[in-house]
Structure formats: structure tokens, C-alpha cells
mmCIF file of C-alpha atoms in Angstrom:
data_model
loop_
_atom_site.group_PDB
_atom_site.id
_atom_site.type_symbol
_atom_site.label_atom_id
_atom_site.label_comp_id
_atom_site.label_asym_id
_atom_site.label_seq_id
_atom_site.Cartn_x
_atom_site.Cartn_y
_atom_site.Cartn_z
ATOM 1 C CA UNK A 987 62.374 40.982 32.062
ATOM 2 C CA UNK A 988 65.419 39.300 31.760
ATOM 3 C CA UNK A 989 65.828 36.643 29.473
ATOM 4 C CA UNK A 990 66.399 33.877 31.788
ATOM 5 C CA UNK A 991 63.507 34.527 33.326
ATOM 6 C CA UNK A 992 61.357 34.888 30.301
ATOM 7 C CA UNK A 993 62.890 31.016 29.489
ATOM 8 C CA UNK A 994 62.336 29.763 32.898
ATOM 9 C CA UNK A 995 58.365 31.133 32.686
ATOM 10 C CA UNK A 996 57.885 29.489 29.182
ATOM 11 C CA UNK A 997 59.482 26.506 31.040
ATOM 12 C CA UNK A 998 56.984 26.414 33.730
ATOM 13 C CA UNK A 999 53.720 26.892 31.755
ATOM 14 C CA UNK A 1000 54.952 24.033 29.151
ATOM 15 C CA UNK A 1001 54.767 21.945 32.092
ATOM 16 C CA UNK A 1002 51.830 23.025 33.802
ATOM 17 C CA UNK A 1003 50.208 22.299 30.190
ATOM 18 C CA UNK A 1004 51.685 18.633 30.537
ATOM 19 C CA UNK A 1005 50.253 18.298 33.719
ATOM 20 C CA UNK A 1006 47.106 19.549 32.743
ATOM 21 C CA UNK A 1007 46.949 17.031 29.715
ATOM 22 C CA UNK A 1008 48.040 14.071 31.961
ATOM 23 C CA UNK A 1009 45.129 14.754 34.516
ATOM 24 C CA UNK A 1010 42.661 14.983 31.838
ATOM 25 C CA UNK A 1011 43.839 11.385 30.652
ATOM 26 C CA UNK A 1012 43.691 10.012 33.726
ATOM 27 C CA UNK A 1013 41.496 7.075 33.470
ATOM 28 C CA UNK A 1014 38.183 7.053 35.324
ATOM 29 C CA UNK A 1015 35.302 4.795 35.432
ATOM 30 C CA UNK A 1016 32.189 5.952 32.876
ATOM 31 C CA UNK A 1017 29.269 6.163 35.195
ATOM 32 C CA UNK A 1018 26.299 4.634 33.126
ATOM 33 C CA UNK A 1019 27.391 2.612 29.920
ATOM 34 C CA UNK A 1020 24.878 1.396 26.858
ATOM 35 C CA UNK A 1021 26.352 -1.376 24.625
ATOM 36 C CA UNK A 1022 25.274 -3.642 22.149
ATOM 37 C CA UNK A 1023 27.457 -6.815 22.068
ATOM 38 C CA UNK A 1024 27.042 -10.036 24.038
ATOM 39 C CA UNK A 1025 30.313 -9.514 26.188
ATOM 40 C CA UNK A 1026 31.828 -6.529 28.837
ATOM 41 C CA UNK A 1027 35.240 -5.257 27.693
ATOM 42 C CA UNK A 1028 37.516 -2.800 29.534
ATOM 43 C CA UNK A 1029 36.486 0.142 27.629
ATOM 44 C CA UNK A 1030 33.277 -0.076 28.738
ATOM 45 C CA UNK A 1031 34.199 0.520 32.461
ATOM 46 C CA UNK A 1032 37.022 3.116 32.254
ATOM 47 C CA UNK A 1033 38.089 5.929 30.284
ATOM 48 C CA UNK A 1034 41.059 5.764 28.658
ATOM 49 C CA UNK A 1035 41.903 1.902 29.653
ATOM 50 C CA UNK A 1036 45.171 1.616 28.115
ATOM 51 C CA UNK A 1037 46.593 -0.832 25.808
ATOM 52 C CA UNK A 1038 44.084 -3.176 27.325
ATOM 53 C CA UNK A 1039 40.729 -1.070 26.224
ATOM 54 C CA UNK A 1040 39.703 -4.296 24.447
ATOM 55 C CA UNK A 1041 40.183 -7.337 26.108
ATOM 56 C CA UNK A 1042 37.246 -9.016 27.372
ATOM 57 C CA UNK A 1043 35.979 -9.683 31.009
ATOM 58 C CA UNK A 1044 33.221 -11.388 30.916
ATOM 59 C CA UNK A 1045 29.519 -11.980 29.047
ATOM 60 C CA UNK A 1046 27.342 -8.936 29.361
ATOM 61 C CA UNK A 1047 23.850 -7.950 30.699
ATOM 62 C CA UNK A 1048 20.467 -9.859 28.924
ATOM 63 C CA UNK A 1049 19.166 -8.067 26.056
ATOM 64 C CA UNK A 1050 16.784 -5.198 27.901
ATOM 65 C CA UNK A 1051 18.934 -5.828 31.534
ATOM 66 C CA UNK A 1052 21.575 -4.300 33.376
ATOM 67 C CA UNK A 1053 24.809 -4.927 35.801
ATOM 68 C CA UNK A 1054 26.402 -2.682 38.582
ATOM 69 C CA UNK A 1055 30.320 -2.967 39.095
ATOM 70 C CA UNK A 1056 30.803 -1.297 42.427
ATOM 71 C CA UNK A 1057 33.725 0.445 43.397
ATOM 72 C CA UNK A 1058 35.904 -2.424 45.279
ATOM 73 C CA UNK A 1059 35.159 -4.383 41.710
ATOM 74 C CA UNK A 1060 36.368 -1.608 39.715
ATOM 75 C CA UNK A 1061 39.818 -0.957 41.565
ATOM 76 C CA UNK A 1062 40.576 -5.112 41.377
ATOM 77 C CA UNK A 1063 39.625 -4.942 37.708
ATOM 78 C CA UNK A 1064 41.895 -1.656 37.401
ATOM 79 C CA UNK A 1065 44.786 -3.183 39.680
ATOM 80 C CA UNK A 1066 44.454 -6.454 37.488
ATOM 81 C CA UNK A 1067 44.880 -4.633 34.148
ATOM 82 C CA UNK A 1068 47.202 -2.251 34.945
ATOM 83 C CA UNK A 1069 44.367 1.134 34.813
ATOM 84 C CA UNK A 1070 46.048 3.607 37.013
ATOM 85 C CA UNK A 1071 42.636 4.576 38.809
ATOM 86 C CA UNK A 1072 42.173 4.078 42.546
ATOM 87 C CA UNK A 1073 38.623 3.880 44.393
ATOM 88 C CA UNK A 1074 38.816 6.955 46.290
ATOM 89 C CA UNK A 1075 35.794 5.639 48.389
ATOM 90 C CA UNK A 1076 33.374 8.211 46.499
ATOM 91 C CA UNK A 1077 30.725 6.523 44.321
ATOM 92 C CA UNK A 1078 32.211 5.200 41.701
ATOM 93 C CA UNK A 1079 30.012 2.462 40.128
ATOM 94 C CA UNK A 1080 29.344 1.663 36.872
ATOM 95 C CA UNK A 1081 26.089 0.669 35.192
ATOM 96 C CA UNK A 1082 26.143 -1.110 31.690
ATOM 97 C CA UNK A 1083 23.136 -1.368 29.764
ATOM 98 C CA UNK A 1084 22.681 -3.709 27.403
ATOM 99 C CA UNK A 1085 20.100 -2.387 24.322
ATOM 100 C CA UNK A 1086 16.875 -4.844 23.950
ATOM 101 C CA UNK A 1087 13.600 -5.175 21.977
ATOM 102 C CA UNK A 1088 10.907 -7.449 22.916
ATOM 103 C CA UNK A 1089 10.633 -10.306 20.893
ATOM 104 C CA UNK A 1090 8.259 -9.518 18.147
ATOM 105 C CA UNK A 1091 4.938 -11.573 19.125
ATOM 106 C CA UNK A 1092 4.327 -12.654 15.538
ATOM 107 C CA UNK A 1093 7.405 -14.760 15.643
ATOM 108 C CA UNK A 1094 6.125 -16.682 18.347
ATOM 109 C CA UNK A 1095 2.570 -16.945 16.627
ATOM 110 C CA UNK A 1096 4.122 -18.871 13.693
ATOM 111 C CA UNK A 1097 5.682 -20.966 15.762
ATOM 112 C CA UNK A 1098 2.372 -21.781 17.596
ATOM 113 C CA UNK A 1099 0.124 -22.679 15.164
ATOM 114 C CA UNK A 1100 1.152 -25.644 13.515
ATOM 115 C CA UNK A 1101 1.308 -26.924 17.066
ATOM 116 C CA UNK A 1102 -2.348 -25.676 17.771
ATOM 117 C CA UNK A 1103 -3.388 -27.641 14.862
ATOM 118 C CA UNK A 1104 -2.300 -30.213 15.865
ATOM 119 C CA UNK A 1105 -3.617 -30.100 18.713
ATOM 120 C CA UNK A 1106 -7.103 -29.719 17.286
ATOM 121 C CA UNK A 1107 -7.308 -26.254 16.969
ATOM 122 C CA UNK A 1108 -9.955 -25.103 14.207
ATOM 123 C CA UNK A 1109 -8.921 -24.644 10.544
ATOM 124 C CA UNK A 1110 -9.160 -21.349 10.604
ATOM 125 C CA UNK A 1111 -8.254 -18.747 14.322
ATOM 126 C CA UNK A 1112 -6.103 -16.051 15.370
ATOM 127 C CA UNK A 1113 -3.960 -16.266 18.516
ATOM 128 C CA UNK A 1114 -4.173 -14.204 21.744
ATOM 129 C CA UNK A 1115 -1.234 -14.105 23.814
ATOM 130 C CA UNK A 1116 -1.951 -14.148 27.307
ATOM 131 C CA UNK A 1117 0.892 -11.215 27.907
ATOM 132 C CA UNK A 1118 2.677 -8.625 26.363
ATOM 133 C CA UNK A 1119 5.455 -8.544 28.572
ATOM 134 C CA UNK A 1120 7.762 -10.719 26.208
ATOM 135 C CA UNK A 1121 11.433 -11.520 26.577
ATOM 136 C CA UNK A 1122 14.098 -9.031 24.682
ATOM 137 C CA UNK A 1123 16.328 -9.809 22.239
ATOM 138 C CA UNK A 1124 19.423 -8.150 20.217
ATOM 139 C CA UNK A 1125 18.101 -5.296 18.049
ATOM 140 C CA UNK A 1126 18.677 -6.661 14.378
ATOM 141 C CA UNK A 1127 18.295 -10.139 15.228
ATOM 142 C CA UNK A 1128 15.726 -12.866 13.865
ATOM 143 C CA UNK A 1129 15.129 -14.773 17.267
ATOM 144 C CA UNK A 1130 14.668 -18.462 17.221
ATOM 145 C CA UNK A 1131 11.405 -20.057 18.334
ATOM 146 C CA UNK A 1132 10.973 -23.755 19.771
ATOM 147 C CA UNK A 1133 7.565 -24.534 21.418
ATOM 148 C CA UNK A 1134 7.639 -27.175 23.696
ATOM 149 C CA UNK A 1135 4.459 -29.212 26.080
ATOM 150 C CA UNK A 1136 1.766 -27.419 24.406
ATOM 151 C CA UNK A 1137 -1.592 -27.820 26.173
ATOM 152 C CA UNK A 1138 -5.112 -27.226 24.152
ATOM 153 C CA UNK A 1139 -8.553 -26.919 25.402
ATOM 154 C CA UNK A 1140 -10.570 -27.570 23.042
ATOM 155 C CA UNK A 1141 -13.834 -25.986 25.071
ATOM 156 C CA UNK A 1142 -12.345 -22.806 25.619
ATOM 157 C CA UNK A 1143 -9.985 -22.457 22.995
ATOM 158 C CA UNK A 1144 -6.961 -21.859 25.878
ATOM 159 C CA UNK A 1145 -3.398 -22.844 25.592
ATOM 160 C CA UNK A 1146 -0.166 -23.429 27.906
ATOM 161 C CA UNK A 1147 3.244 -24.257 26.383
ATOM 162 C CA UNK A 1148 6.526 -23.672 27.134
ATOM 163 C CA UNK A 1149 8.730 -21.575 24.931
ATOM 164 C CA UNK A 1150 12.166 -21.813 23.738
ATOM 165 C CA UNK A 1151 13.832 -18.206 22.599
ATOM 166 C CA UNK A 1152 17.639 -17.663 21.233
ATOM 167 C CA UNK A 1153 19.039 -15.519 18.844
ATOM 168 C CA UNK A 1154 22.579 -14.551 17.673
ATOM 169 C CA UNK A 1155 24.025 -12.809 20.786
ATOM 170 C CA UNK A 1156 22.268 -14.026 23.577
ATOM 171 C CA UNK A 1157 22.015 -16.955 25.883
ATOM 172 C CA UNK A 1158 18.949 -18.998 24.980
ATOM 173 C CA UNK A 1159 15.824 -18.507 27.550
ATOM 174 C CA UNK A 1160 13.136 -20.515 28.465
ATOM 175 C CA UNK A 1161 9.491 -19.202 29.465
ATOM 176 C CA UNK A 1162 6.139 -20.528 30.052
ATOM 177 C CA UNK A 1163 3.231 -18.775 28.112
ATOM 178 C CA UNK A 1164 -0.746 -19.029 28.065
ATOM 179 C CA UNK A 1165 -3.281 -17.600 25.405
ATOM 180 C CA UNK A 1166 -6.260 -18.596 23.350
ATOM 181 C CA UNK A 1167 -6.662 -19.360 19.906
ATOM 182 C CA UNK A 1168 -10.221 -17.944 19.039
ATOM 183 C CA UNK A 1169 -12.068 -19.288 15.862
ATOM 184 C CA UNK A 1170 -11.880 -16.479 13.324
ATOM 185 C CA UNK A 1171 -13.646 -15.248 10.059
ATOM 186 C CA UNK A 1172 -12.055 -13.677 7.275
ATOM 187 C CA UNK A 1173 -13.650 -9.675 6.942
ATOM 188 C CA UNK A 1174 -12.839 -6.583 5.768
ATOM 189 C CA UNK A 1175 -10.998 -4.409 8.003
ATOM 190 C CA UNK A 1176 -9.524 -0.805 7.933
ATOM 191 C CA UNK A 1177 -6.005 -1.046 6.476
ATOM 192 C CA UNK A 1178 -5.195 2.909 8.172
ATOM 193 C CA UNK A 1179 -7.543 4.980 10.455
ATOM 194 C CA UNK A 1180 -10.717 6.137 8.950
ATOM 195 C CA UNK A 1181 -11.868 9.183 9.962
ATOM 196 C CA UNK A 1182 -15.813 10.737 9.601
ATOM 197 C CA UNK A 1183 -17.150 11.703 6.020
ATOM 198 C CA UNK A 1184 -14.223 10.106 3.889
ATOM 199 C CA UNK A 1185 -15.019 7.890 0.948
ATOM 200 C CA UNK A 1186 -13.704 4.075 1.751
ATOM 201 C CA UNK A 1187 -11.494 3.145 -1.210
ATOM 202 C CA UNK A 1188 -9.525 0.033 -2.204
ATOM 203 C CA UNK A 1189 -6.358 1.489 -0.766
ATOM 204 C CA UNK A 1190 -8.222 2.041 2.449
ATOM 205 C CA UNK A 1191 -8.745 -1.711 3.406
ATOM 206 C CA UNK A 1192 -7.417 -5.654 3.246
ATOM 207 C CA UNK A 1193 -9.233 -8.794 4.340
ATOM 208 C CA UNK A 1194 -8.176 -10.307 7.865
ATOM 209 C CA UNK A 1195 -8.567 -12.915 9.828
ATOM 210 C CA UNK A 1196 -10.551 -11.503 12.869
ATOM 211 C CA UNK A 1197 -12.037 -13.094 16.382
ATOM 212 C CA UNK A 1198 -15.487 -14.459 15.478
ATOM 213 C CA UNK A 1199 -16.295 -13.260 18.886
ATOM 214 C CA UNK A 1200 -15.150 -9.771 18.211
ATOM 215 C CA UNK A 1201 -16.861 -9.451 14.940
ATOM 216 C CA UNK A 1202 -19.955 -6.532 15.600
ATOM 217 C CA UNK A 1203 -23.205 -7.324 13.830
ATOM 218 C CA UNK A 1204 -22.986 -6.659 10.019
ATOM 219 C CA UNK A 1205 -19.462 -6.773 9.903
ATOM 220 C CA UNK A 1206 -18.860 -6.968 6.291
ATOM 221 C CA UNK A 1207 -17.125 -9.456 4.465
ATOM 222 C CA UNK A 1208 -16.964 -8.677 0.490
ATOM 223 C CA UNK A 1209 -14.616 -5.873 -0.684
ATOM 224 C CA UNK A 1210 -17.350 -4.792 -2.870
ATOM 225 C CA UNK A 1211 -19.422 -4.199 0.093
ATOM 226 C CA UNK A 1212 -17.203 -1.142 1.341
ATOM 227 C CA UNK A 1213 -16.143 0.670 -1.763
ATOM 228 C CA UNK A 1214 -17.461 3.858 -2.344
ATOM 229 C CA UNK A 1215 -19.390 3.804 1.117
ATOM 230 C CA UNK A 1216 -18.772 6.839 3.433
ATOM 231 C CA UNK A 1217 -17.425 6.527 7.063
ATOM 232 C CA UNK A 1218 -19.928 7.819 9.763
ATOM 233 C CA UNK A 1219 -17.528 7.457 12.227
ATOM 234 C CA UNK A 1220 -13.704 7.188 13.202
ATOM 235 C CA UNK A 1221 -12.406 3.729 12.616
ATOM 236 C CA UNK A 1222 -8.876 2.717 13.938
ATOM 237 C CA UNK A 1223 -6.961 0.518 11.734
ATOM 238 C CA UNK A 1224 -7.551 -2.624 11.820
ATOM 239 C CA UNK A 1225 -10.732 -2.486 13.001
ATOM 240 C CA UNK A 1226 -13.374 -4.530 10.947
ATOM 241 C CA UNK A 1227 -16.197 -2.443 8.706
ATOM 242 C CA UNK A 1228 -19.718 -3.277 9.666
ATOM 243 C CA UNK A 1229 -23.012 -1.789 8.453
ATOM 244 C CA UNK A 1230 -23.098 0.672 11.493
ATOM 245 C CA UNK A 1231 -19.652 1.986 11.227
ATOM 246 C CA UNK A 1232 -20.265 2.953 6.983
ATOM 247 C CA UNK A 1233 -23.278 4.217 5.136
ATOM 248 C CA UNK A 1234 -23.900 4.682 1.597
ATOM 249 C CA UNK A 1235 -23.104 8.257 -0.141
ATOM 250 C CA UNK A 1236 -26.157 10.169 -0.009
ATOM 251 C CA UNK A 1237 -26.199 11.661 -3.514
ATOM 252 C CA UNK A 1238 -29.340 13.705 -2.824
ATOM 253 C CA UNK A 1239 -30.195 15.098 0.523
ATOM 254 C CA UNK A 1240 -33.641 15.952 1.055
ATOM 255 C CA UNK A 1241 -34.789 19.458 0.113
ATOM 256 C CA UNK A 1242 -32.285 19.467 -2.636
ATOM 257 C CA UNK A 1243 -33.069 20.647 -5.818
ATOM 258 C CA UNK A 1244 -33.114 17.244 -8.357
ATOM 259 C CA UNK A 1245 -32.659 17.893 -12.223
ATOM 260 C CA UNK A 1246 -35.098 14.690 -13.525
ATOM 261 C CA UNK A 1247 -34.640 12.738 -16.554
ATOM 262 C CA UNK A 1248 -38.420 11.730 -18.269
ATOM 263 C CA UNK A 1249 -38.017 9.157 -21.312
ATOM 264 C CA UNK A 1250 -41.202 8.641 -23.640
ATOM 265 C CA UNK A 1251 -41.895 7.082 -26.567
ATOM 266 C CA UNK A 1252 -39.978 8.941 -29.168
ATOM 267 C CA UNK A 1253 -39.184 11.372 -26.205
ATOM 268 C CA UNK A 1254 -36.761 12.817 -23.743
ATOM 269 C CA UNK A 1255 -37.708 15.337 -21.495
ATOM 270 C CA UNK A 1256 -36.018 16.786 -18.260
ATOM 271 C CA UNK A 1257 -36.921 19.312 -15.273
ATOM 272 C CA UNK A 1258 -36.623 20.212 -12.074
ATOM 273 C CA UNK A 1259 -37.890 19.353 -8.495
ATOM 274 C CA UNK A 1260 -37.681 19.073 -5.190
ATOM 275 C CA UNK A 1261 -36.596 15.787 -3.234
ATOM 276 C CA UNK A 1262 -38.864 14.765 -0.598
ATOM 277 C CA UNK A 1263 -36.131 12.261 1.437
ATOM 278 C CA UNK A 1264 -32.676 12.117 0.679
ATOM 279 C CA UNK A 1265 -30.876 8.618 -0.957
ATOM 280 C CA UNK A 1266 -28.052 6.946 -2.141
ATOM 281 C CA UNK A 1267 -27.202 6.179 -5.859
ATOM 282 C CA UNK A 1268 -29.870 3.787 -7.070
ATOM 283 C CA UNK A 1269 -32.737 4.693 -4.344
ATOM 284 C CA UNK A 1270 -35.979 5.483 -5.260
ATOM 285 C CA UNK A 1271 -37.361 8.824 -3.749
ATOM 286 C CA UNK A 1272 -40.275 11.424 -4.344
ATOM 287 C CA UNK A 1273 -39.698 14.484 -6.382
ATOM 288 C CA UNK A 1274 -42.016 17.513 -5.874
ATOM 289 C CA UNK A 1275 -42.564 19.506 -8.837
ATOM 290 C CA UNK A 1276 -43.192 23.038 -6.691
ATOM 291 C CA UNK A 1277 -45.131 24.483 -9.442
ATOM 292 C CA UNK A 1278 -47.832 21.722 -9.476
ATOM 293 C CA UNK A 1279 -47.353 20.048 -6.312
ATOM 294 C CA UNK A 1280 -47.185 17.105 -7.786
ATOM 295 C CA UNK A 1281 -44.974 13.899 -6.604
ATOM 296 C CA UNK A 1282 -43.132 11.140 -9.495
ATOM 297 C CA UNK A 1283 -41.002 8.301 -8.146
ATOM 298 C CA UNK A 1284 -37.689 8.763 -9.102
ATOM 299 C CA UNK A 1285 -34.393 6.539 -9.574
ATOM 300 C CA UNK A 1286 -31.267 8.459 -8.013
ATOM 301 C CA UNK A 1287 -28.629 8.078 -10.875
ATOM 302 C CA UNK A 1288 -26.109 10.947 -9.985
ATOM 303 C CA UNK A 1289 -25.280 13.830 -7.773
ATOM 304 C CA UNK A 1290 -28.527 15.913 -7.721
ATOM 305 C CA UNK A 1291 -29.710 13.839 -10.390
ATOM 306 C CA UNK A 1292 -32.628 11.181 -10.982
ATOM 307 C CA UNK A 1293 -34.707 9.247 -13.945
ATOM 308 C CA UNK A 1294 -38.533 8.812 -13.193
ATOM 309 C CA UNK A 1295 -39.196 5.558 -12.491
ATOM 310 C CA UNK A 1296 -40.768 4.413 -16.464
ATOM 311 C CA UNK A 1297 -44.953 4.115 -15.984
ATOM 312 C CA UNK A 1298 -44.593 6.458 -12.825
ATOM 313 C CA UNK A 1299 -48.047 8.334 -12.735
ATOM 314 C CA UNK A 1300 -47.610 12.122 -11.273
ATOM 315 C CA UNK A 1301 -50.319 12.212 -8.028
ATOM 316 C CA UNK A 1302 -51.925 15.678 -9.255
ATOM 317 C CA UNK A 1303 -53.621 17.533 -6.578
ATOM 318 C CA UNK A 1304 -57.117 19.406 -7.352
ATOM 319 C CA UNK A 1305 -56.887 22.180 -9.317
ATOM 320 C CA UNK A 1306 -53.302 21.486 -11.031
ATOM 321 C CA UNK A 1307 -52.315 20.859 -14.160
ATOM 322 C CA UNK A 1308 -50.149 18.095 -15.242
ATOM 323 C CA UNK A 1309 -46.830 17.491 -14.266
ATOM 324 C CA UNK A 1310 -45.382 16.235 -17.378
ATOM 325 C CA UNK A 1311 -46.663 20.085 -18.913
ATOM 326 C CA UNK A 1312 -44.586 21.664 -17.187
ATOM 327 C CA UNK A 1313 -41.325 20.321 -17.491
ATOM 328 C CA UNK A 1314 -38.471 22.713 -19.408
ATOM 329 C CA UNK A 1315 -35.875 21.883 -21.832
ATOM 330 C CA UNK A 1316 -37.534 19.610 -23.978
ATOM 331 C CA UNK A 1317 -35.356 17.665 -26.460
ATOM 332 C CA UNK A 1318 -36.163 14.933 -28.951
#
């Protein structure tokens, strides 16, 4: 090949390469768009905007909400900034997105209650809201809360108010909102999910304020009454611990071999029996001593383990011989 046609290829492909750059930088609008600032810039409609990526054209979506810019919109905005894009009549909108969370209820709580008081609300009740479809807000942002024409019913325990909500970032918005504020008693409630057979400990549950209404029968309301007991069922956090949801630890089941503890004057003998019901530390159940047949009351002090009840009289059947003759390992 001759060399000045080996210059005039090179020539052509270094072009073709500049061509191929230039059409890749063509600007072009960006489809869907999510941002997180209270205002719309260039940048967020086009791809590489120019010197004017930045500048500013106007306040952006709600927190949670979106806009359309259709494609007339886009080639005014373009034509006004100097974007060399075109609407070539295809679709060509674009969607921004502005990034939301809803406004944390418990903010709007605090801000209710002193009111509710007021208002003659009892000492002590938790709040319902009447939705939990609440306005969003800037992620990262610790909204402001102004309640305004709260109305109480004392009967019913349901409110109406109006509600004031800003935050850095956002326009401030106005909503009405209902509820109740239920009279509530302080219990003991699951601090995780509980689930069958475990052993409550202290880690396992707080005291809360809880609807009276909601409260089941037995709810309990010491922390001393749930430690140590064992869950007979699955219990969601949160959820308050009654009497039918825990149960004692049944140290002895019936059936179970016992090992018994006897104390005499001067003496301290132990053996083995049978239990005749099952119980929880402290309980009192019958022992059968298979040999003799014969039945003691016994204290439940351990796992598989039990004292006779002091002055508790064996109930010999005919024909046996005492019970306290044939207990084993005797020591003094």
C-alpha cells in the first residue's frame, strides 16, 4: 500500500473516532431521575448539560412525589440553556423522583400529648392514630411538629386536630388527623419475639404503657412475675405477658423418677420415687416409693429433686412395710 494511502486511512479512522466520541456526548434527556435536594437543576434532565449542568430551574417534587417534563418542555429548557438536543417527536420525557420517608408517627405523638392533656385526657394513655398513611419528609431530617384546633372527647377518648409538618428541605404542609387516646396501664411486654419452650429472662422484656382495653386477662404487671417462666406459645414483640401466654418451669414431670431429701432428728436420709403429677419449683406433689407403694408429700426444690414435706406420714398399704425402711444412702 502506498504510503499516502496508508496516511490518508489513519486520517479517516482518527476522524471517524471523533465522530464517534462527539455522538456519544451528545446530550440527551435521562429518562427517570431520583434526587435528593429541594430544587431541579439541569443535570438532572440532560446528559451532559454543558457549562450550565448546575444552574437551577426551579423547586423540586414533595418528599415521596414526582414531576413529568414532556418533550416540548425539554427542547425550550434545552433551547434556553444552550443544550444542543432537539425533541425529535419520540418520547422523550423525563421523570424526577424526589426520595421520601413518612414522617415517623412518634414525632407527631409527642407533639400530641401535652395538647391531649390539656384537653383532659387521662394521666396516663397511649395514642392511636387514625392512619398510617402519613406525609413524607427528607430522609435525614428531624421534621417539625405544630398541632393546631385539637378536639377531645372525653366519652370516647377520640381526637381531631390539625397538623403542622416542615422540615429542612421542604415546603411546610398542613393536614387534618383523627385518633384516640386510650387509657393505658403500665405491664410487662415482650421486648423481641418469644418463641415456644424458651425461658423468659430480663433481657427478654421492658415495662410499657399498653391499651387498658387491649390488656388480655392476667396480663402481668411485675417483672418478677415473668422471670424464669417458660413461653407456651409464640409471642410477638411487644405483645404484653399474661398468665395464659407463660407457665411456670415444670421441674418434675409426672412419671419421673424424684431423688427425695428426708430430714429427722439427728438425721438425713434420701431415696428414690416416682412422681405422681408433675410441678414447678416449690409445688407440692406425691412421690410413690415403687417398692412399698407408698405415697409422702413432697416439696419440689430442683430438677428431679424434692424434700418431704417435715411431719409427712407415708399412707402404707396392707401388707407393706414402711417407707422410711427402705430408703438408700443413709447419711448422718
Amino acid at each position: 500500500m502506498p504510503r499516502s494511502t496508508g496516511y490518508a486511512v489513519m486520517v479517516m479512522s482518527i476522524m471517524a473516532s471523533l465522530v464517534a466520541r462527539t455522538s456519544l456526548a451528545a446530550p440527551s434527556p435521562r429518562g427517570i431521575v431520583s434526587i435528593d435536594r429541594p430544587v431541579v437543576e439541569l443535570q438532572d434532565l440532560f446528559n451532559d448539560a454543558g457549562s450550565h449542568a448546575k444552574d437551577v430551574l426551579g423547586s423540586a417534587p414533595a418528599p415521596g412525589q414526582r414531576i413529568e417534563v414532556g418533550g416540548t418542555q425539554l427542547a425550550a429548557i434545552a433551547h434556553q440553556y444552550g443544550v444542543k438536543w432537539k425533541d425529535d417527536g419520540s418520547d422523550n420525557a423525563v421523570v424526577i423522583e424526589r426520595s421520601g420517608i413518612p414522617v415517623k408517627p412518634s414525632f407527631i405523638i409527642r407533639a400530641l400529648r401535652p395538647l391531649l392533656l390539656g384537653a383532659d385526657a387521662p394521666n396516663h394513655f397511649v395514642v392511636q392514630l387514625g392512619t398510617t398513611n402519613l406525609p413524607m419528609v427528607p430522609p435525614g431530617t428531624r421534621p417539625h411538629v405544630v398541632v393546631n384546633n385539637i378536639r377531645y372527647d372525653q366519652v370516647n377518648g377520640q381526637f381531631d386536630a390539625v397538623v403542622l409538618l416542615n422540615a429542612r428541605g421542604m415546603k411546610p404542609e398542613s393536614f387534618e388527623l383523627s385518633g384516640i387516646a386510650a387509657q393505658a396501664e403500665r405491664v410487662i411486654v415482650a421486648r423481641r419475639t418469644l418463641e415456644p419452650g424458651e425461658i423468659v429472662t430480663i433481657n427478654d422484656v421492658k415495662m410499657s404503657w399498653v391499651a387498658r382495653a387491649a390488656l388480655p386477662q392476667g396480663t402481668l404487671t411485675q417483672a418478677a412475675d415473668a422471670l424464669g417462666m417458660q413461653v407456651d406459645r409464640r409471642i410477638a414483640a411487644g405483645t404484653p405477658l399474661s398468665k395464659r401466654v407463660v407457665a411456670q418451669v415444670m421441674m418434675v414431670n409426672r412419671g419421673a423418677t424424684v431423688n427425695l431429701a428426708v430430714e429427722m432428728p439427728g438425721l438425713e436420709v434420701t431415696a428414690e420415687g416416682v412422681a405422681l403429677a408433675a410441678g414447678p419449683k416449690g409445688a407440692v406433689i406425691p412421690v410413690l416409693n415403687p417398692s412399698s407403694h407408698e405415697v409422702v408429700q413432697a416439696v419440689i426444690d430442683g430438677e428431679n429433686h424434692a424434700h418431704v414435706i417435715p411431719g409427712s406420714r407415708p399412707m402404707p398399704q396392707s401388707g407393706t412395710i414402711s417407707y422410711y425402711n427402705r430408703m438408700v444412702g443413709q447419711s448422718g
